[in-house]
mmCIF file of C-alpha atoms and ligand atoms in Angstrom:
data_model
loop_
_atom_site.group_PDB
_atom_site.id
_atom_site.type_symbol
_atom_site.label_atom_id
_atom_site.label_comp_id
_atom_site.label_asym_id
_atom_site.label_seq_id
_atom_site.Cartn_x
_atom_site.Cartn_y
_atom_site.Cartn_z
ATOM 1 C CA MET A 30 0.000 0.000 0.000
ATOM 2 C CA GLY A 31 1.337 3.410 -0.957
ATOM 3 C CA LEU A 32 1.458 6.630 0.977
ATOM 4 C CA LYS A 33 -1.729 8.553 1.738
ATOM 5 C CA VAL A 34 -1.681 12.264 1.056
ATOM 6 C CA TYR A 35 -4.123 14.810 2.427
ATOM 7 C CA PHE A 36 -5.450 16.639 -0.603
ATOM 8 C CA ASN A 37 -8.158 19.315 -0.291
ATOM 9 C CA GLY A 38 -9.928 17.651 2.601
ATOM 10 C CA LYS A 39 -9.477 14.000 1.626
ATOM 11 C CA LEU A 40 -6.853 11.346 2.206
ATOM 12 C CA VAL A 41 -5.952 9.947 -1.196
ATOM 13 C CA ASP A 42 -3.258 7.643 -2.591
ATOM 14 C CA ALA A 43 -0.060 9.544 -3.351
ATOM 15 C CA SER A 44 -0.460 8.599 -7.027
ATOM 16 C CA GLU A 45 -3.886 10.316 -7.046
ATOM 17 C CA ALA A 46 -2.706 13.508 -5.374
ATOM 18 C CA ARG A 47 -2.144 15.788 -8.349
ATOM 19 C CA VAL A 48 -2.334 19.548 -8.765
ATOM 20 C CA SER A 49 -3.612 21.248 -11.897
ATOM 21 C CA VAL A 50 -1.178 22.817 -14.362
ATOM 22 C CA TYR A 51 -3.293 25.965 -13.812
ATOM 23 C CA ASP A 52 -2.492 26.015 -10.084
ATOM 24 C CA HIS A 53 -0.771 29.296 -9.272
ATOM 25 C CA GLY A 54 1.455 27.506 -6.786
ATOM 26 C CA LEU A 55 3.030 25.848 -9.795
ATOM 27 C CA LEU A 56 2.685 28.663 -12.343
ATOM 28 C CA TYR A 57 3.999 31.442 -10.072
ATOM 29 C CA GLY A 58 5.209 29.932 -6.819
ATOM 30 C CA ASP A 59 2.177 31.673 -5.340
ATOM 31 C CA GLY A 60 1.678 29.858 -2.049
ATOM 32 C CA VAL A 61 3.168 29.058 1.333
ATOM 33 C CA PHE A 62 4.493 25.962 3.060
ATOM 34 C CA GLU A 63 5.919 24.431 6.211
ATOM 35 C CA GLY A 64 8.302 21.575 6.889
ATOM 36 C CA ILE A 65 7.478 19.846 10.183
ATOM 37 C CA ARG A 66 8.786 16.753 12.000
ATOM 38 C CA SER A 67 7.404 14.169 14.310
ATOM 39 C CA TYR A 68 9.443 12.181 16.792
ATOM 40 C CA ASP A 69 8.159 8.936 18.322
ATOM 41 C CA GLY A 70 4.521 9.864 17.767
ATOM 42 C CA LEU A 71 4.842 13.513 18.831
ATOM 43 C CA VAL A 72 4.579 16.348 16.297
ATOM 44 C CA PHE A 73 7.277 18.833 17.223
ATOM 45 C CA LYS A 74 6.223 22.502 17.563
ATOM 46 C CA LEU A 75 3.103 21.923 15.448
ATOM 47 C CA ARG A 76 1.315 25.004 16.804
ATOM 48 C CA GLU A 77 4.335 27.207 15.986
ATOM 49 C CA HIS A 78 4.533 25.863 12.424
ATOM 50 C CA VAL A 79 0.808 26.355 11.860
ATOM 51 C CA ASP A 80 1.019 29.897 13.274
ATOM 52 C CA ARG A 81 3.906 30.719 10.917
ATOM 53 C CA LEU A 82 2.015 29.210 7.956
ATOM 54 C CA TYR A 83 -1.002 31.422 8.659
ATOM 55 C CA GLU A 84 1.219 34.492 9.091
ATOM 56 C CA SER A 85 2.909 33.846 5.733
ATOM 57 C CA ALA A 86 -0.535 33.346 4.146
ATOM 58 C CA HIS A 87 -1.899 36.534 5.745
ATOM 59 C CA THR A 88 0.950 38.612 4.359
ATOM 60 C CA ILE A 89 0.404 37.351 0.807
ATOM 61 C CA MET A 90 -3.380 37.754 1.297
ATOM 62 C CA LEU A 91 -4.022 34.053 0.824
ATOM 63 C CA LYS A 92 -7.127 32.839 2.602
ATOM 64 C CA ILE A 93 -6.706 29.351 4.016
ATOM 65 C CA PRO A 94 -10.138 27.656 4.003
ATOM 66 C CA LEU A 95 -9.423 25.803 7.275
ATOM 67 C CA SER A 96 -9.173 27.058 10.823
ATOM 68 C CA LYS A 97 -5.850 26.499 12.587
ATOM 69 C CA GLU A 98 -7.492 23.783 14.684
ATOM 70 C CA GLU A 99 -8.751 22.025 11.559
ATOM 71 C CA MET A 100 -5.275 22.307 10.024
ATOM 72 C CA ILE A 101 -3.714 20.710 13.107
ATOM 73 C CA ARG A 102 -6.259 17.898 12.929
ATOM 74 C CA ALA A 103 -5.529 17.384 9.219
ATOM 75 C CA VAL A 104 -1.799 16.997 9.970
ATOM 76 C CA VAL A 105 -2.502 14.478 12.727
ATOM 77 C CA GLU A 106 -4.899 12.498 10.517
ATOM 78 C CA THR A 107 -2.337 12.324 7.720
ATOM 79 C CA LEU A 108 0.268 10.970 10.133
ATOM 80 C CA LYS A 109 -2.133 8.394 11.542
ATOM 81 C CA ALA A 110 -3.183 7.217 8.072
ATOM 82 C CA ASN A 111 0.447 6.499 7.208
ATOM 83 C CA ARG A 112 1.396 4.830 10.494
ATOM 84 C CA LEU A 113 4.555 6.885 10.683
ATOM 85 C CA THR A 114 5.973 7.506 14.156
ATOM 86 C CA ASN A 115 8.977 9.476 12.900
ATOM 87 C CA ALA A 116 8.054 11.591 9.908
ATOM 88 C CA TYR A 117 8.799 14.636 7.832
ATOM 89 C CA ILE A 118 5.614 16.539 7.132
ATOM 90 C CA ARG A 119 5.235 18.956 4.239
ATOM 91 C CA LEU A 120 2.255 21.263 4.569
ATOM 92 C CA VAL A 121 1.502 23.256 1.420
ATOM 93 C CA VAL A 122 -1.163 25.852 0.655
ATOM 94 C CA THR A 123 -1.248 27.344 -2.839
ATOM 95 C CA ARG A 124 -3.341 30.170 -4.282
ATOM 96 C CA GLY A 125 -5.228 27.471 -6.166
ATOM 97 C CA VAL A 126 -6.388 27.001 -9.734
ATOM 98 C CA GLY A 127 -6.632 30.190 -11.808
ATOM 99 C CA ASP A 128 -6.030 31.296 -15.371
ATOM 100 C CA LEU A 129 -2.705 32.036 -17.048
ATOM 101 C CA GLY A 130 -2.494 35.591 -15.704
ATOM 102 C CA LEU A 131 -0.999 36.627 -12.366
ATOM 103 C CA ASP A 132 -4.270 37.924 -10.953
ATOM 104 C CA PRO A 133 -4.887 35.996 -7.715
ATOM 105 C CA ARG A 134 -8.582 37.017 -7.818
ATOM 106 C CA LYS A 135 -9.020 34.369 -10.555
ATOM 107 C CA CYS A 136 -8.120 31.659 -8.056
ATOM 108 C CA GLU A 137 -11.323 30.772 -6.273
ATOM 109 C CA LYS A 138 -10.045 28.347 -3.697
ATOM 110 C CA ALA A 139 -6.679 27.564 -2.154
ATOM 111 C CA THR A 140 -5.178 24.131 -2.782
ATOM 112 C CA ILE A 141 -4.094 22.360 0.412
ATOM 113 C CA PHE A 142 -1.989 19.250 0.605
ATOM 114 C CA ILE A 143 -0.105 17.501 3.371
ATOM 115 C CA ILE A 144 2.570 14.897 2.729
ATOM 116 C CA ALA A 145 3.915 12.772 5.582
ATOM 117 C CA ASP A 146 6.919 10.736 4.589
ATOM 118 C CA LYS A 147 10.150 9.299 5.966
ATOM 119 C CA ILE A 148 12.856 11.821 6.723
ATOM 120 C CA VAL A 149 16.069 12.008 4.753
ATOM 121 C CA LEU A 150 18.761 12.922 7.245
ATOM 122 C CA TYR A 151 22.252 14.316 6.878
ATOM 123 C CA PRO A 152 24.793 11.509 7.219
ATOM 124 C CA GLN A 153 25.734 10.694 10.833
ATOM 125 C CA ARG A 154 29.274 11.915 10.069
ATOM 126 C CA VAL A 155 27.964 15.514 9.906
ATOM 127 C CA TYR A 156 26.837 15.362 13.549
ATOM 128 C CA LYS A 157 29.989 13.602 14.751
ATOM 129 C CA GLU A 158 32.634 15.519 12.826
ATOM 130 C CA GLY A 159 30.883 18.669 11.630
ATOM 131 C CA MET A 160 30.292 19.991 8.144
ATOM 132 C CA GLU A 161 31.833 22.456 5.750
ATOM 133 C CA ILE A 162 29.929 25.364 4.225
ATOM 134 C CA ILE A 163 30.833 27.932 1.591
ATOM 135 C CA THR A 164 29.752 31.527 0.920
ATOM 136 C CA VAL A 165 27.918 31.822 -2.384
ATOM 137 C CA PRO A 166 27.654 34.822 -4.743
ATOM 138 C CA THR A 167 23.835 35.009 -4.728
ATOM 139 C CA PRO A 168 22.663 37.224 -1.850
ATOM 140 C CA ARG A 169 19.589 36.318 0.197
ATOM 141 C CA ASN A 170 16.422 38.022 -1.089
ATOM 142 C CA VAL A 171 16.204 41.630 0.067
ATOM 143 C CA PRO A 172 13.340 41.908 2.595
ATOM 144 C CA GLU A 173 12.167 45.102 0.868
ATOM 145 C CA ALA A 174 11.341 43.014 -2.218
ATOM 146 C CA LEU A 175 10.405 39.609 -0.807
ATOM 147 C CA ASN A 176 10.693 39.152 2.935
ATOM 148 C CA PRO A 177 12.429 35.864 3.820
ATOM 149 C CA GLN A 178 10.076 35.660 6.811
ATOM 150 C CA ILE A 179 7.376 34.651 4.339
ATOM 151 C CA LYS A 180 7.891 30.939 3.831
ATOM 152 C CA SER A 181 6.632 31.037 0.268
ATOM 153 C CA LEU A 182 6.802 28.512 -2.555
ATOM 154 C CA ASN A 183 9.323 30.821 -4.262
ATOM 155 C CA TYR A 184 12.543 29.090 -3.232
ATOM 156 C CA LEU A 185 14.625 29.894 -6.319
ATOM 157 C CA ASN A 186 16.814 32.292 -4.321
ATOM 158 C CA ASN A 187 17.799 29.400 -2.036
ATOM 159 C CA ILE A 188 18.013 26.866 -4.863
ATOM 160 C CA LEU A 189 20.425 29.109 -6.784
ATOM 161 C CA ALA A 190 22.571 29.335 -3.652
ATOM 162 C CA LYS A 191 22.438 25.547 -3.252
ATOM 163 C CA ILE A 192 23.536 25.067 -6.879
ATOM 164 C CA GLU A 193 26.451 27.452 -6.362
ATOM 165 C CA ALA A 194 27.559 25.560 -3.240
ATOM 166 C CA ILE A 195 27.333 22.200 -5.017
ATOM 167 C CA ASN A 196 29.257 23.613 -8.002
ATOM 168 C CA SER A 197 31.986 24.530 -5.523
ATOM 169 C CA GLY A 198 32.027 21.034 -4.043
ATOM 170 C CA CYS A 199 30.149 21.923 -0.851
ATOM 171 C CA GLU A 200 26.808 20.574 0.385
ATOM 172 C CA GLU A 201 25.539 23.754 2.054
ATOM 173 C CA ALA A 202 25.693 27.459 1.155
ATOM 174 C CA LEU A 203 26.225 30.451 3.395
ATOM 175 C CA MET A 204 24.032 33.273 2.093
ATOM 176 C CA LEU A 205 24.820 36.910 2.845
ATOM 177 C CA SER A 206 22.462 39.864 2.837
ATOM 178 C CA ALA A 207 22.720 42.327 -0.046
ATOM 179 C CA HIS A 208 24.939 44.420 2.264
ATOM 180 C CA GLY A 209 27.314 41.524 2.876
ATOM 181 C CA TYR A 210 26.226 40.538 6.371
ATOM 182 C CA VAL A 211 25.672 36.916 7.288
ATOM 183 C CA ALA A 212 22.036 35.930 6.710
ATOM 184 C CA GLU A 213 21.432 32.166 6.754
ATOM 185 C CA CYS A 214 21.934 28.957 4.788
ATOM 186 C CA THR A 215 19.545 27.612 2.139
ATOM 187 C CA GLY A 216 17.275 25.820 4.598
ATOM 188 C CA ASP A 217 18.881 26.530 7.964
ATOM 189 C CA ASN A 218 19.674 29.387 10.341
ATOM 190 C CA ILE A 219 23.213 29.959 11.564
ATOM 191 C CA PHE A 220 24.734 30.479 15.026
ATOM 192 C CA ILE A 221 28.246 31.067 16.311
ATOM 193 C CA VAL A 222 29.769 30.924 19.778
ATOM 194 C CA ARG A 223 32.026 33.885 20.532
ATOM 195 C CA LYS A 224 33.653 34.350 23.926
ATOM 196 C CA GLY A 225 31.161 31.868 25.314
ATOM 197 C CA THR A 226 28.151 33.806 23.978
ATOM 198 C CA LEU A 227 25.785 32.402 21.385
ATOM 199 C CA VAL A 228 25.323 34.904 18.542
ATOM 200 C CA THR A 229 22.899 34.692 15.618
ATOM 201 C CA PRO A 230 21.742 37.234 13.010
ATOM 202 C CA PRO A 231 18.549 39.149 13.909
ATOM 203 C CA PRO A 232 15.419 38.777 11.750
ATOM 204 C CA TYR A 233 16.159 42.166 10.146
ATOM 205 C CA ALA A 234 19.284 40.610 8.596
ATOM 206 C CA GLY A 235 16.722 39.179 6.141
ATOM 207 C CA ILE A 236 16.224 35.620 7.355
ATOM 208 C CA LEU A 237 13.475 33.156 8.048
ATOM 209 C CA LYS A 238 12.729 33.183 11.761
ATOM 210 C CA GLY A 239 13.345 29.493 12.190
ATOM 211 C CA ILE A 240 11.407 27.499 14.747
ATOM 212 C CA THR A 241 14.504 25.438 15.567
ATOM 213 C CA ARG A 242 16.389 28.746 15.965
ATOM 214 C CA GLY A 243 13.770 29.796 18.520
ATOM 215 C CA CYS A 244 14.139 26.481 20.391
ATOM 216 C CA VAL A 245 17.926 26.847 20.525
ATOM 217 C CA ILE A 246 17.654 30.389 21.905
ATOM 218 C CA GLU A 247 15.315 29.053 24.611
ATOM 219 C CA LEU A 248 17.514 26.042 25.399
ATOM 220 C CA ALA A 249 20.582 28.275 25.652
ATOM 221 C CA GLY A 250 18.756 30.416 28.212
ATOM 222 C CA LYS A 251 18.018 27.327 30.303
ATOM 223 C CA ALA A 252 21.642 26.165 29.996
ATOM 224 C CA ARG A 253 22.785 29.649 31.128
ATOM 225 C CA ILE A 254 24.567 30.268 27.843
ATOM 226 C CA PRO A 255 24.193 33.983 27.007
ATOM 227 C CA VAL A 256 22.499 34.676 23.638
ATOM 228 C CA ARG A 257 22.609 37.774 21.442
ATOM 229 C CA GLU A 258 21.061 38.643 18.089
ATOM 230 C CA GLU A 259 23.664 40.648 16.219
ATOM 231 C CA MET A 260 24.671 41.424 12.646
ATOM 232 C CA LEU A 261 27.626 39.191 11.761
ATOM 233 C CA THR A 262 30.324 39.346 9.098
ATOM 234 C CA ARG A 263 32.261 36.462 7.563
ATOM 235 C CA HIS A 264 35.207 37.638 9.702
ATOM 236 C CA ASP A 265 33.087 36.982 12.817
ATOM 237 C CA LEU A 266 32.320 33.481 11.559
ATOM 238 C CA PHE A 267 35.930 32.657 10.653
ATOM 239 C CA ASN A 268 37.086 33.637 14.148
ATOM 240 C CA ALA A 269 34.267 32.011 16.100
ATOM 241 C CA GLU A 270 34.927 29.309 18.683
ATOM 242 C CA GLU A 271 32.019 27.252 17.392
ATOM 243 C CA CYS A 272 29.439 27.376 14.620
ATOM 244 C CA PHE A 273 26.286 25.386 13.880
ATOM 245 C CA LEU A 274 23.177 25.395 11.712
ATOM 246 C CA THR A 275 19.597 24.913 12.884
ATOM 247 C CA GLY A 276 16.554 23.725 10.957
ATOM 248 C CA THR A 277 13.694 21.276 11.102
ATOM 249 C CA ALA A 278 15.469 18.828 8.800
ATOM 250 C CA ALA A 279 19.055 19.349 10.058
ATOM 251 C CA GLU A 280 18.130 19.887 13.742
ATOM 252 C CA ILE A 281 21.480 21.200 15.058
ATOM 253 C CA ALA A 282 24.371 20.547 12.664
ATOM 254 C CA PRO A 283 27.920 21.538 13.680
ATOM 255 C CA VAL A 284 29.981 23.538 11.157
ATOM 256 C CA VAL A 285 33.771 23.133 11.324
ATOM 257 C CA ARG A 286 34.945 24.763 8.100
ATOM 258 C CA ILE A 287 33.781 27.916 6.297
ATOM 259 C CA ASP A 288 35.349 29.066 3.008
ATOM 260 C CA GLY A 289 38.430 26.967 3.755
ATOM 261 C CA ARG A 290 38.928 28.408 7.271
ATOM 262 C CA MET A 291 38.871 26.049 10.213
ATOM 263 C CA ILE A 292 36.361 27.073 12.885
ATOM 264 C CA GLY A 293 37.571 26.782 16.481
ATOM 265 C CA ALA A 294 39.321 23.469 17.043
ATOM 266 C CA GLY A 295 37.898 22.011 13.820
ATOM 267 C CA ARG A 296 35.421 19.730 15.585
ATOM 268 C CA PRO A 297 31.975 20.197 17.134
ATOM 269 C CA GLY A 298 32.356 22.462 20.172
ATOM 270 C CA LYS A 299 31.204 22.101 23.737
ATOM 271 C CA ALA A 300 28.213 24.459 23.591
ATOM 272 C CA THR A 301 27.119 22.908 20.285
ATOM 273 C CA LEU A 302 27.232 19.389 21.730
ATOM 274 C CA ARG A 303 25.349 20.487 24.836
ATOM 275 C CA LEU A 304 22.612 22.129 22.751
ATOM 276 C CA MET A 305 22.386 19.093 20.453
ATOM 277 C CA ARG A 306 21.792 16.904 23.507
ATOM 278 C CA ASP A 307 19.229 19.277 25.024
ATOM 279 C CA PHE A 308 17.436 19.611 21.694
ATOM 280 C CA ARG A 309 17.224 15.839 21.336
ATOM 281 C CA GLY A 310 15.632 15.710 24.800
ATOM 282 C CA LEU A 311 13.096 18.370 23.840
ATOM 283 C CA THR A 312 11.994 16.526 20.675
ATOM 284 C CA LYS A 313 11.355 13.398 22.739
ATOM 285 C CA SER A 314 9.377 15.097 25.486
ATOM 286 C CA ALA A 315 7.211 17.772 23.859
ATOM 287 C CA GLY A 316 4.759 17.766 20.994
ATOM 288 C CA VAL A 317 1.262 17.055 19.776
ATOM 289 C CA LYS A 318 0.518 13.361 20.365
ATOM 290 C CA TYR A 319 -1.078 11.229 17.649
HETATM 291 N N1 PXG B 417 15.916 29.296 6.799
HETATM 292 C C1 PXG B 417 15.298 28.903 5.673
HETATM 293 C C2 PXG B 417 15.468 29.706 4.444
HETATM 294 C C3 PXG B 417 14.502 27.747 5.685
HETATM 295 O O1 PXG B 417 13.874 27.375 4.581
HETATM 296 C C4 PXG B 417 15.063 27.446 8.030
HETATM 297 C C5 PXG B 417 15.806 28.606 7.953
HETATM 298 C C6 PXG B 417 14.916 26.753 9.351
HETATM 299 O O2 PXG B 417 13.621 26.973 9.877
HETATM 300 P P1 PXG B 417 12.921 25.936 10.866
HETATM 301 O O3 PXG B 417 11.642 26.591 11.210
HETATM 302 O O4 PXG B 417 12.766 24.650 10.117
HETATM 303 O O5 PXG B 417 13.830 25.788 12.029
HETATM 304 C C7 PXG B 417 14.404 26.987 6.873
HETATM 305 C C8 PXG B 417 13.649 25.690 6.926
HETATM 306 C C9 PXG B 417 14.740 20.814 4.109
HETATM 307 C C10 PXG B 417 13.961 22.065 4.029
HETATM 308 O O6 PXG B 417 14.205 19.766 3.700
HETATM 309 C C11 PXG B 417 14.012 23.054 5.019
HETATM 310 C C12 PXG B 417 13.257 24.215 4.864
HETATM 311 C C13 PXG B 417 12.520 24.346 3.742
HETATM 312 C C14 PXG B 417 12.480 23.366 2.791
HETATM 313 C C15 PXG B 417 13.190 22.207 2.925
HETATM 314 O O7 PXG B 417 15.907 20.892 4.531
HETATM 315 N N2 PXG B 417 13.139 25.290 5.702
#
């Protein structure tokens, strides 16, 4: 039996879940999405993801024809139908089917689908030894044009950065703001440890306000590690004691090399390892049960 996908109110076989070629999500990237995880039958930070989805939708004036409670129930039902206890959940809302013009008024109803599937993880080596990232030429979208806080279906900015990293023999890209400050990676936020303080770019650096980022800031507070949001340069990164990325897929991934420079001692640092452990504990203890 194949995977069941939630599609506009129904659970259908994955092979039956198809969007129209007239869907503006496809034609224009006009829509919003979330990537969510579940751990041992608990959906991690589901409320936060749903809140962010509705905020993104509100900003692009996309009406989601479900209440937040109904959306939460739809996610839970999709997970149950697939008997997945550890899953990656992709929640997508598009403008819906319209005509070939941009005009969103032609789209009568949003398209909603929810995919719950197995997670593809970074290799274990990344968490043990740390990863290498590289600065790419493409800057992160300027917030004045398209705010990275909107988690929209327009991910070409990030995909271009990913391509540039891969072309340079690296798996992940460091994206700078148009002014040359550190922004984030293609699907992850970035942190450094400097003089024992955790530092990460503020939202006005032009980043997605990651939910994992928020968890790490909270966990650091509990572990009595000072945290600051501050604009960072590549120089700050190169001379950091520790560096790591945060994201729903990556969780907390240590970074040990940036643009050929070794970071700290060249292996995952103490604060990073502590936060990785605390984060693991959090994923196992909190969430929406299903
Ligand atoms: N920045 C960007 C640009 C993102 O897309 C994050 C940060 C981390 O946010 P959360 O809320 O997940 O802590 C993201 C996350 C993937 C994948 O499979 C990840 C994301 C989007 C699409 C795919 O790695 N977004």
